[in-house]
Amino acid sequence: MGAAGDRMKRIQLENRTDLKSEIPLSTPYVIFIDPSSLCNFRCKFCMNSKIKKPEIMDFALYRRIIDDLNEFDKPVKTIRLYGFGEPLMNKKFPEMVSYAKKSKCVLAVDTTTNGYLLWKDLNKRIIDSGIDRINISIEGVNSKQYKDFTGRNIDFDELVSNISHLHSIKGKTTIFIKADGDYLSEEDKQKFYKIFTPISDGCDLEHTANCWYDMDIPDVNKSVGIYGQPLCRVDTCPYIFYSMMVQASGAVSVCFLDWNKKMILGNMNKSSLKNIWDSDLFNKFRLNMLWGIKNNICKSCQQLISGMPVNLDPYKTEILRRIKK
């Protein structure tokens, strides 16, 4: 493991596609699919406790989503099986990964989990499913910190043991482990790296950012972005040009942060993914973004300051011209 600046990050920083030259996309790069908006933790920074009716995605609905990918003219680069809850609370999670991988319509499948349910029998099923990457969010370096932060009594040593087992059988799967460094002492940060570096392909400390709208998170770091990068605001949201979000209910949102369903484009129970991706409603949203017309949620989005988004601002006129063609 190199210096802190050389550590693996949760996002890909090198060899990124030149998005500005690719817009408009006939096929999204990324589709977020939420297996479960139900969660077994109540973390301090998370909006999950505000979700009034958490849901588990029905497997028949999920199959229809993946089957719909055949309508696009090329494979989707990444399916992200996570959203507003704990994805492993969907008992069909390994089957969801396997179905997507076998479809030939997806190049990679990943997930982000709190790791609590990574018991040894489930570990094998997940690895056998062919998942490409598993991000694990760690919420402390001992059981007391977990109780304080998540409201859940856990055996921290057992959690570490289960993650170690997952890493030992991982095959070609990448295991990445992250924690919020803003809530850890310097001693705890060193302990985090000591524990998790040997049982992962990469681990790193990230920073708090208030990216969930309608949430007031205390003590938010205001000096650096999520990944330790300098803060930098962009006005043009890049995500709406290459990704979309399917919630556990089947509702399709323009934004992967839309936990309160305020930016819904359609529903998978009534339409297809391609129809929604190409819809007048979605295209109007994109055009409005390029024209600088934003709703109140987008105007105050902290992801565009802290999340290291692609800067499309200098190319808005060029992109508009291409879209109109």
CSV table of C-alpha atoms in Angstrom, one decimal:
chain,number,residue,atom,x,y,z
A,1,MET,CA,0.0,0.0,0.0
A,2,GLY,CA,1.4,3.4,-1.0
A,3,ALA,CA,1.0,6.8,0.6
A,4,ALA,CA,-2.5,8.0,1.5
A,5,GLY,CA,-2.8,9.9,-1.8
A,6,ASP,CA,-2.1,6.6,-3.7
A,7,ARG,CA,-4.7,4.5,-2.0
A,8,MET,CA,-7.5,2.9,-4.0
A,9,LYS,CA,-10.6,5.0,-4.1
A,10,ARG,CA,-14.3,4.0,-4.3
A,11,ILE,CA,-14.5,5.7,-7.7
A,12,GLN,CA,-12.4,5.3,-10.8
A,13,LEU,CA,-10.1,8.2,-11.2
A,14,GLU,CA,-7.9,7.0,-14.1
A,15,ASN,CA,-8.8,6.3,-17.7
A,16,ARG,CA,-12.3,7.8,-17.4
A,17,THR,CA,-14.4,8.1,-20.5
A,18,ASP,CA,-14.5,11.5,-22.1
A,19,LEU,CA,-18.2,12.1,-21.2
A,20,LYS,CA,-18.5,15.5,-22.9
A,21,SER,CA,-17.7,14.0,-26.3
A,22,GLU,CA,-20.1,11.1,-25.8
A,23,ILE,CA,-23.3,13.0,-24.9
A,24,PRO,CA,-26.0,12.3,-25.9
A,25,LEU,CA,-25.7,8.6,-24.9
A,26,SER,CA,-27.9,6.0,-26.5
A,27,THR,CA,-27.1,3.7,-23.6
A,28,PRO,CA,-26.5,4.8,-20.0
A,29,TYR,CA,-23.1,4.0,-18.6
A,30,VAL,CA,-24.5,3.2,-15.1
A,31,ILE,CA,-27.9,2.1,-13.8
A,32,PHE,CA,-28.4,2.1,-10.1
A,33,ILE,CA,-30.9,-0.6,-8.9
A,34,ASP,CA,-32.0,-0.6,-5.3
A,35,PRO,CA,-32.5,-4.2,-4.1
A,36,SER,CA,-33.7,-2.9,-0.7
A,37,SER,CA,-34.6,0.4,0.8
A,38,LEU,CA,-34.9,-1.4,4.1
A,39,CYS,CA,-31.8,-1.2,6.3
A,40,ASN,CA,-30.6,-3.0,9.5
A,41,PHE,CA,-28.6,0.1,10.7
A,42,ARG,CA,-29.7,3.6,11.7
A,43,CYS,CA,-26.5,5.5,10.9
A,44,LYS,CA,-26.3,9.1,12.1
A,45,PHE,CA,-25.6,10.6,8.6
A,46,CYS,CA,-28.1,8.5,6.6
A,47,MET,CA,-31.6,9.5,5.3
A,48,ASN,CA,-32.8,5.9,5.6
A,49,SER,CA,-34.6,6.4,8.9
A,50,LYS,CA,-36.8,9.0,7.1
A,51,ILE,CA,-38.1,6.6,4.4
A,52,LYS,CA,-41.7,6.0,5.3
A,53,LYS,CA,-42.3,2.8,3.5
A,54,PRO,CA,-39.1,0.9,2.9
A,55,GLU,CA,-39.3,-1.9,0.3
A,56,ILE,CA,-37.6,-5.0,-1.0
A,57,MET,CA,-37.5,-5.3,-4.8
A,58,ASP,CA,-39.5,-8.2,-6.1
A,59,PHE,CA,-37.3,-10.6,-8.2
A,60,ALA,CA,-39.8,-10.7,-11.0
A,61,LEU,CA,-39.6,-6.9,-11.3
A,62,TYR,CA,-35.8,-7.1,-11.3
A,63,ARG,CA,-35.7,-9.7,-14.1
A,64,ARG,CA,-37.9,-7.4,-16.2
A,65,ILE,CA,-35.4,-4.6,-15.6
A,66,ILE,CA,-32.5,-6.7,-16.7
A,67,ASP,CA,-34.4,-8.1,-19.7
A,68,ASP,CA,-35.2,-4.5,-20.7
A,69,LEU,CA,-31.5,-3.9,-21.2
A,70,ASN,CA,-31.7,-5.8,-24.5
A,71,GLU,CA,-33.4,-2.8,-26.0
A,72,PHE,CA,-30.3,-0.7,-25.7
A,73,ASP,CA,-27.8,-0.8,-28.6
A,74,LYS,CA,-24.8,-1.8,-26.4
A,75,PRO,CA,-24.2,-3.3,-22.9
A,76,VAL,CA,-24.5,-1.1,-19.8
A,77,LYS,CA,-21.1,-0.6,-18.3
A,78,THR,CA,-22.1,-1.0,-14.7
A,79,ILE,CA,-25.1,-2.1,-12.7
A,80,ARG,CA,-24.8,-0.8,-9.2
A,81,LEU,CA,-26.9,-2.9,-6.8
A,82,TYR,CA,-27.4,-0.5,-4.0
A,83,GLY,CA,-29.4,2.6,-3.2
A,84,PHE,CA,-31.1,3.8,0.0
A,85,GLY,CA,-31.0,0.7,2.2
A,86,GLU,CA,-28.9,-2.4,2.8
A,87,PRO,CA,-28.8,-4.5,-0.4
A,88,LEU,CA,-28.1,-7.8,1.3
A,89,MET,CA,-31.5,-7.6,3.1
A,90,ASN,CA,-32.9,-8.8,-0.2
A,91,LYS,CA,-32.6,-12.5,0.1
A,92,LYS,CA,-32.4,-12.8,-3.7
A,93,PHE,CA,-29.3,-10.7,-3.9
A,94,PRO,CA,-26.9,-13.4,-5.2
A,95,GLU,CA,-29.5,-14.4,-7.8
A,96,MET,CA,-29.8,-10.7,-8.8
A,97,VAL,CA,-26.1,-10.5,-9.5
A,98,SER,CA,-26.0,-13.8,-11.4
A,99,TYR,CA,-29.0,-12.9,-13.6
A,100,ALA,CA,-27.4,-9.6,-14.6
A,101,LYS,CA,-24.0,-11.2,-15.3
A,102,LYS,CA,-25.6,-14.0,-17.4
A,103,SER,CA,-27.7,-11.5,-19.4
A,104,LYS,CA,-24.6,-10.3,-21.5
A,105,CYS,CA,-26.2,-6.9,-21.3
A,106,VAL,CA,-24.0,-5.7,-18.4
A,107,LEU,CA,-20.2,-5.4,-18.3
A,108,ALA,CA,-19.9,-5.2,-14.5
A,109,VAL,CA,-22.0,-5.5,-11.4
A,110,ASP,CA,-21.0,-4.0,-8.0
A,111,THR,CA,-22.6,-3.2,-4.7
A,112,THR,CA,-22.0,-1.2,-1.5
A,113,THR,CA,-22.9,-2.9,1.8
A,114,ASN,CA,-22.5,-2.3,5.5
A,115,GLY,CA,-21.1,-5.8,5.7
A,116,TYR,CA,-23.2,-6.9,8.7
A,117,LEU,CA,-24.8,-9.8,6.8
A,118,LEU,CA,-21.6,-11.1,5.2
A,119,TRP,CA,-21.8,-14.4,6.9
A,120,LYS,CA,-19.8,-17.3,5.5
A,121,ASP,CA,-22.6,-19.1,3.7
A,122,LEU,CA,-23.8,-15.9,2.0
A,123,ASN,CA,-20.3,-15.0,1.2
A,124,LYS,CA,-19.9,-18.0,-1.0
A,125,ARG,CA,-23.2,-17.5,-2.8
A,126,ILE,CA,-22.2,-13.8,-3.5
A,127,ILE,CA,-18.8,-14.7,-4.9
A,128,ASP,CA,-20.2,-17.6,-7.0
A,129,SER,CA,-22.7,-15.1,-8.5
A,130,GLY,CA,-19.8,-13.5,-10.4
A,131,ILE,CA,-20.0,-10.0,-8.7
A,132,ASP,CA,-17.2,-7.8,-9.9
A,133,ARG,CA,-16.8,-5.5,-6.9
A,134,ILE,CA,-18.0,-5.2,-3.3
A,135,ASN,CA,-17.6,-1.9,-1.4
A,136,ILE,CA,-17.9,-2.3,2.4
A,137,SER,CA,-18.7,0.6,4.6
A,138,ILE,CA,-17.2,0.4,8.1
A,139,GLU,CA,-18.7,2.5,10.8
A,140,GLY,CA,-16.1,2.2,13.6
A,141,VAL,CA,-13.2,0.2,14.8
A,142,ASN,CA,-14.8,-1.4,17.8
A,143,SER,CA,-18.3,-2.5,18.9
A,144,LYS,CA,-18.9,0.6,21.1
A,145,GLN,CA,-18.3,2.9,18.1
A,146,TYR,CA,-20.7,0.8,16.1
A,147,LYS,CA,-23.4,1.1,18.7
A,148,ASP,CA,-22.9,4.9,19.0
A,149,PHE,CA,-23.0,5.4,15.2
A,150,THR,CA,-25.5,2.8,13.9
A,151,GLY,CA,-27.7,2.2,16.9
A,152,ARG,CA,-26.9,-1.6,16.5
A,153,ASN,CA,-25.1,-3.9,18.9
A,154,ILE,CA,-22.6,-5.9,16.8
A,155,ASP,CA,-19.6,-8.1,17.5
A,156,PHE,CA,-16.9,-6.2,15.7
A,157,ASP,CA,-14.4,-9.1,15.8
A,158,GLU,CA,-17.0,-11.3,14.1
A,159,LEU,CA,-17.6,-8.6,11.4
A,160,VAL,CA,-13.9,-8.5,10.7
A,161,SER,CA,-13.7,-12.3,10.6
A,162,ASN,CA,-16.6,-12.5,8.1
A,163,ILE,CA,-14.9,-9.9,5.9
A,164,SER,CA,-11.7,-11.8,6.1
A,165,HIS,CA,-13.5,-14.9,5.0
A,166,LEU,CA,-15.0,-13.1,2.0
A,167,HIS,CA,-11.6,-11.8,1.0
A,168,SER,CA,-10.1,-15.3,1.2
A,169,ILE,CA,-12.6,-16.8,-1.3
A,170,LYS,CA,-13.0,-13.7,-3.5
A,171,GLY,CA,-11.6,-15.0,-6.7
A,172,LYS,CA,-11.7,-12.2,-9.3
A,173,THR,CA,-14.0,-10.0,-7.2
A,174,THR,CA,-12.5,-6.7,-5.9
A,175,ILE,CA,-13.1,-6.0,-2.2
A,176,PHE,CA,-12.9,-2.4,-1.2
A,177,ILE,CA,-13.3,-1.1,2.4
A,178,LYS,CA,-14.0,2.4,3.4
A,179,ALA,CA,-14.8,4.4,6.5
A,180,ASP,CA,-15.6,7.9,7.4
A,181,GLY,CA,-12.4,9.4,8.7
A,182,ASP,CA,-14.1,12.5,10.1
A,183,TYR,CA,-15.4,10.5,13.0
A,184,LEU,CA,-12.2,8.7,13.9
A,185,SER,CA,-9.2,9.7,16.0
A,186,GLU,CA,-5.7,9.5,14.5
A,187,GLU,CA,-5.2,6.3,16.5
A,188,ASP,CA,-8.4,4.8,15.2
A,189,LYS,CA,-7.5,5.7,11.6
A,190,GLN,CA,-4.2,3.8,12.0
A,191,LYS,CA,-6.2,0.9,13.5
A,192,PHE,CA,-8.6,0.9,10.6
A,193,TYR,CA,-5.7,0.5,8.1
A,194,LYS,CA,-4.0,-2.1,10.2
A,195,ILE,CA,-7.2,-4.2,10.4
A,196,PHE,CA,-8.5,-3.9,6.9
A,197,THR,CA,-5.5,-3.5,4.6
A,198,PRO,CA,-4.6,-7.3,4.8
A,199,ILE,CA,-8.2,-8.4,4.1
A,200,SER,CA,-9.1,-6.2,1.2
A,201,ASP,CA,-7.8,-5.2,-2.3
A,202,GLY,CA,-7.9,-1.6,-1.1
A,203,CYS,CA,-9.2,0.5,1.7
A,204,ASP,CA,-9.5,4.2,2.4
A,205,LEU,CA,-10.9,6.9,4.7
A,206,GLU,CA,-13.4,9.2,3.2
A,207,HIS,CA,-15.1,12.4,4.4
A,208,THR,CA,-18.6,13.5,5.4
A,209,ALA,CA,-20.6,15.4,2.8
A,210,ASN,CA,-24.3,16.4,3.1
A,211,CYS,CA,-25.4,15.0,-0.2
A,212,TRP,CA,-28.8,13.9,0.9
A,213,TYR,CA,-31.4,16.6,0.4
A,214,ASP,CA,-33.9,17.4,3.2
A,215,MET,CA,-31.2,16.2,5.7
A,216,ASP,CA,-29.3,18.3,8.3
A,217,ILE,CA,-26.1,16.5,9.1
A,218,PRO,CA,-24.1,18.1,12.0
A,219,ASP,CA,-20.4,18.5,11.9
A,220,VAL,CA,-20.1,18.1,8.1
A,221,ASN,CA,-16.5,18.5,6.9
A,222,LYS,CA,-16.2,21.7,4.9
A,223,SER,CA,-12.6,21.6,3.9
A,224,VAL,CA,-12.3,18.8,1.4
A,225,GLY,CA,-14.5,16.6,-0.8
A,226,ILE,CA,-15.7,13.1,-0.1
A,227,TYR,CA,-12.4,11.6,-1.5
A,228,GLY,CA,-10.1,14.1,0.1
A,229,GLN,CA,-10.0,16.3,-3.1
A,230,PRO,CA,-10.3,20.1,-3.1
A,231,LEU,CA,-13.9,21.3,-3.0
A,232,CYS,CA,-15.0,22.5,-6.4
A,233,ARG,CA,-18.6,23.4,-7.5
A,234,VAL,CA,-19.9,22.6,-10.9
A,235,ASP,CA,-23.2,23.9,-12.2
A,236,THR,CA,-24.0,21.2,-14.7
A,237,CYS,CA,-24.9,17.8,-13.2
A,238,PRO,CA,-23.0,15.1,-15.2
A,239,TYR,CA,-24.9,12.2,-13.6
A,240,ILE,CA,-28.1,12.8,-15.5
A,241,PHE,CA,-26.4,12.4,-18.8
A,242,TYR,CA,-25.0,8.9,-18.1
A,243,SER,CA,-27.0,7.3,-15.3
A,244,MET,CA,-30.4,6.6,-13.9
A,245,MET,CA,-31.9,5.1,-10.8
A,246,VAL,CA,-34.5,2.3,-10.4
A,247,GLN,CA,-35.9,2.3,-6.9
A,248,ALA,CA,-37.0,-0.8,-5.0
A,249,SER,CA,-40.6,-0.1,-5.9
A,250,GLY,CA,-39.8,0.1,-9.6
A,251,ALA,CA,-40.0,3.9,-9.7
A,252,VAL,CA,-37.3,5.3,-12.0
A,253,SER,CA,-35.6,8.5,-10.9
A,254,VAL,CA,-33.3,11.0,-12.7
A,255,CYS,CA,-31.0,11.0,-9.6
A,256,PHE,CA,-29.4,8.2,-7.5
A,257,LEU,CA,-29.8,10.5,-4.5
A,258,ASP,CA,-33.5,10.9,-4.9
A,259,TRP,CA,-34.5,9.0,-1.7
A,260,ASN,CA,-37.7,11.0,-1.2
A,261,LYS,CA,-39.0,10.4,-4.8
A,262,LYS,CA,-39.2,14.0,-5.9
A,263,MET,CA,-37.6,13.5,-9.3
A,264,ILE,CA,-39.4,10.4,-10.7
A,265,LEU,CA,-39.4,9.9,-14.5
A,266,GLY,CA,-41.6,6.8,-14.8
A,267,ASN,CA,-42.1,3.3,-13.4
A,268,MET,CA,-40.8,0.0,-14.5
A,269,ASN,CA,-44.2,-1.6,-13.9
A,270,LYS,CA,-45.6,0.6,-16.7
A,271,SER,CA,-42.7,1.3,-19.1
A,272,SER,CA,-39.3,0.1,-20.2
A,273,LEU,CA,-35.9,1.5,-19.2
A,274,LYS,CA,-35.1,2.5,-22.8
A,275,ASN,CA,-38.4,4.4,-23.1
A,276,ILE,CA,-37.7,6.3,-19.9
A,277,TRP,CA,-34.1,7.0,-20.8
A,278,ASP,CA,-35.2,8.4,-24.2
A,279,SER,CA,-38.3,10.1,-22.9
A,280,ASP,CA,-39.2,13.7,-23.5
A,281,LEU,CA,-39.4,14.2,-19.7
A,282,PHE,CA,-35.8,13.0,-19.1
A,283,ASN,CA,-34.5,15.0,-22.1
A,284,LYS,CA,-36.3,18.1,-20.9
A,285,PHE,CA,-34.5,17.7,-17.5
A,286,ARG,CA,-31.2,17.4,-19.3
A,287,LEU,CA,-31.8,20.5,-21.5
A,288,ASN,CA,-33.0,22.5,-18.5
A,289,MET,CA,-29.7,21.6,-16.7
A,290,LEU,CA,-27.7,22.9,-19.7
A,291,TRP,CA,-29.8,26.0,-19.9
A,292,GLY,CA,-29.2,26.6,-16.1
A,293,ILE,CA,-32.9,26.0,-15.2
A,294,LYS,CA,-32.8,23.9,-12.0
A,295,ASN,CA,-35.3,22.7,-9.4
A,296,ASN,CA,-34.7,23.6,-5.7
A,297,ILE,CA,-33.1,20.2,-5.0
A,298,CYS,CA,-30.5,20.5,-7.8
A,299,LYS,CA,-29.7,24.1,-6.9
A,300,SER,CA,-28.6,23.0,-3.4
A,301,CYS,CA,-27.0,19.7,-4.3
A,302,GLN,CA,-23.8,19.2,-2.3
A,303,GLN,CA,-22.8,16.2,-4.5
A,304,LEU,CA,-21.8,18.8,-7.2
A,305,ILE,CA,-19.4,20.4,-4.7
A,306,SER,CA,-18.0,17.4,-2.7
A,307,GLY,CA,-18.5,14.4,-5.0
A,308,MET,CA,-15.8,15.0,-7.6
A,309,PRO,CA,-18.2,15.2,-10.6
A,310,VAL,CA,-17.1,15.6,-14.2
A,311,ASN,CA,-17.0,19.3,-15.1
A,312,LEU,CA,-19.3,19.8,-18.1
A,313,ASP,CA,-19.7,23.6,-17.6
A,314,PRO,CA,-17.2,24.8,-20.3
A,315,TYR,CA,-18.9,22.5,-22.9
A,316,LYS,CA,-22.6,23.3,-22.4
A,317,THR,CA,-23.0,25.1,-25.7
A,318,GLU,CA,-21.2,22.3,-27.6
A,319,ILE,CA,-23.4,19.7,-25.9
A,320,LEU,CA,-26.6,21.6,-26.5
A,321,ARG,CA,-25.7,21.9,-30.2
A,322,ARG,CA,-25.1,18.2,-30.4
A,323,ILE,CA,-28.3,17.2,-28.6
A,324,LYS,CA,-30.4,19.5,-30.9
A,325,LYS,CA,-28.8,17.8,-34.0
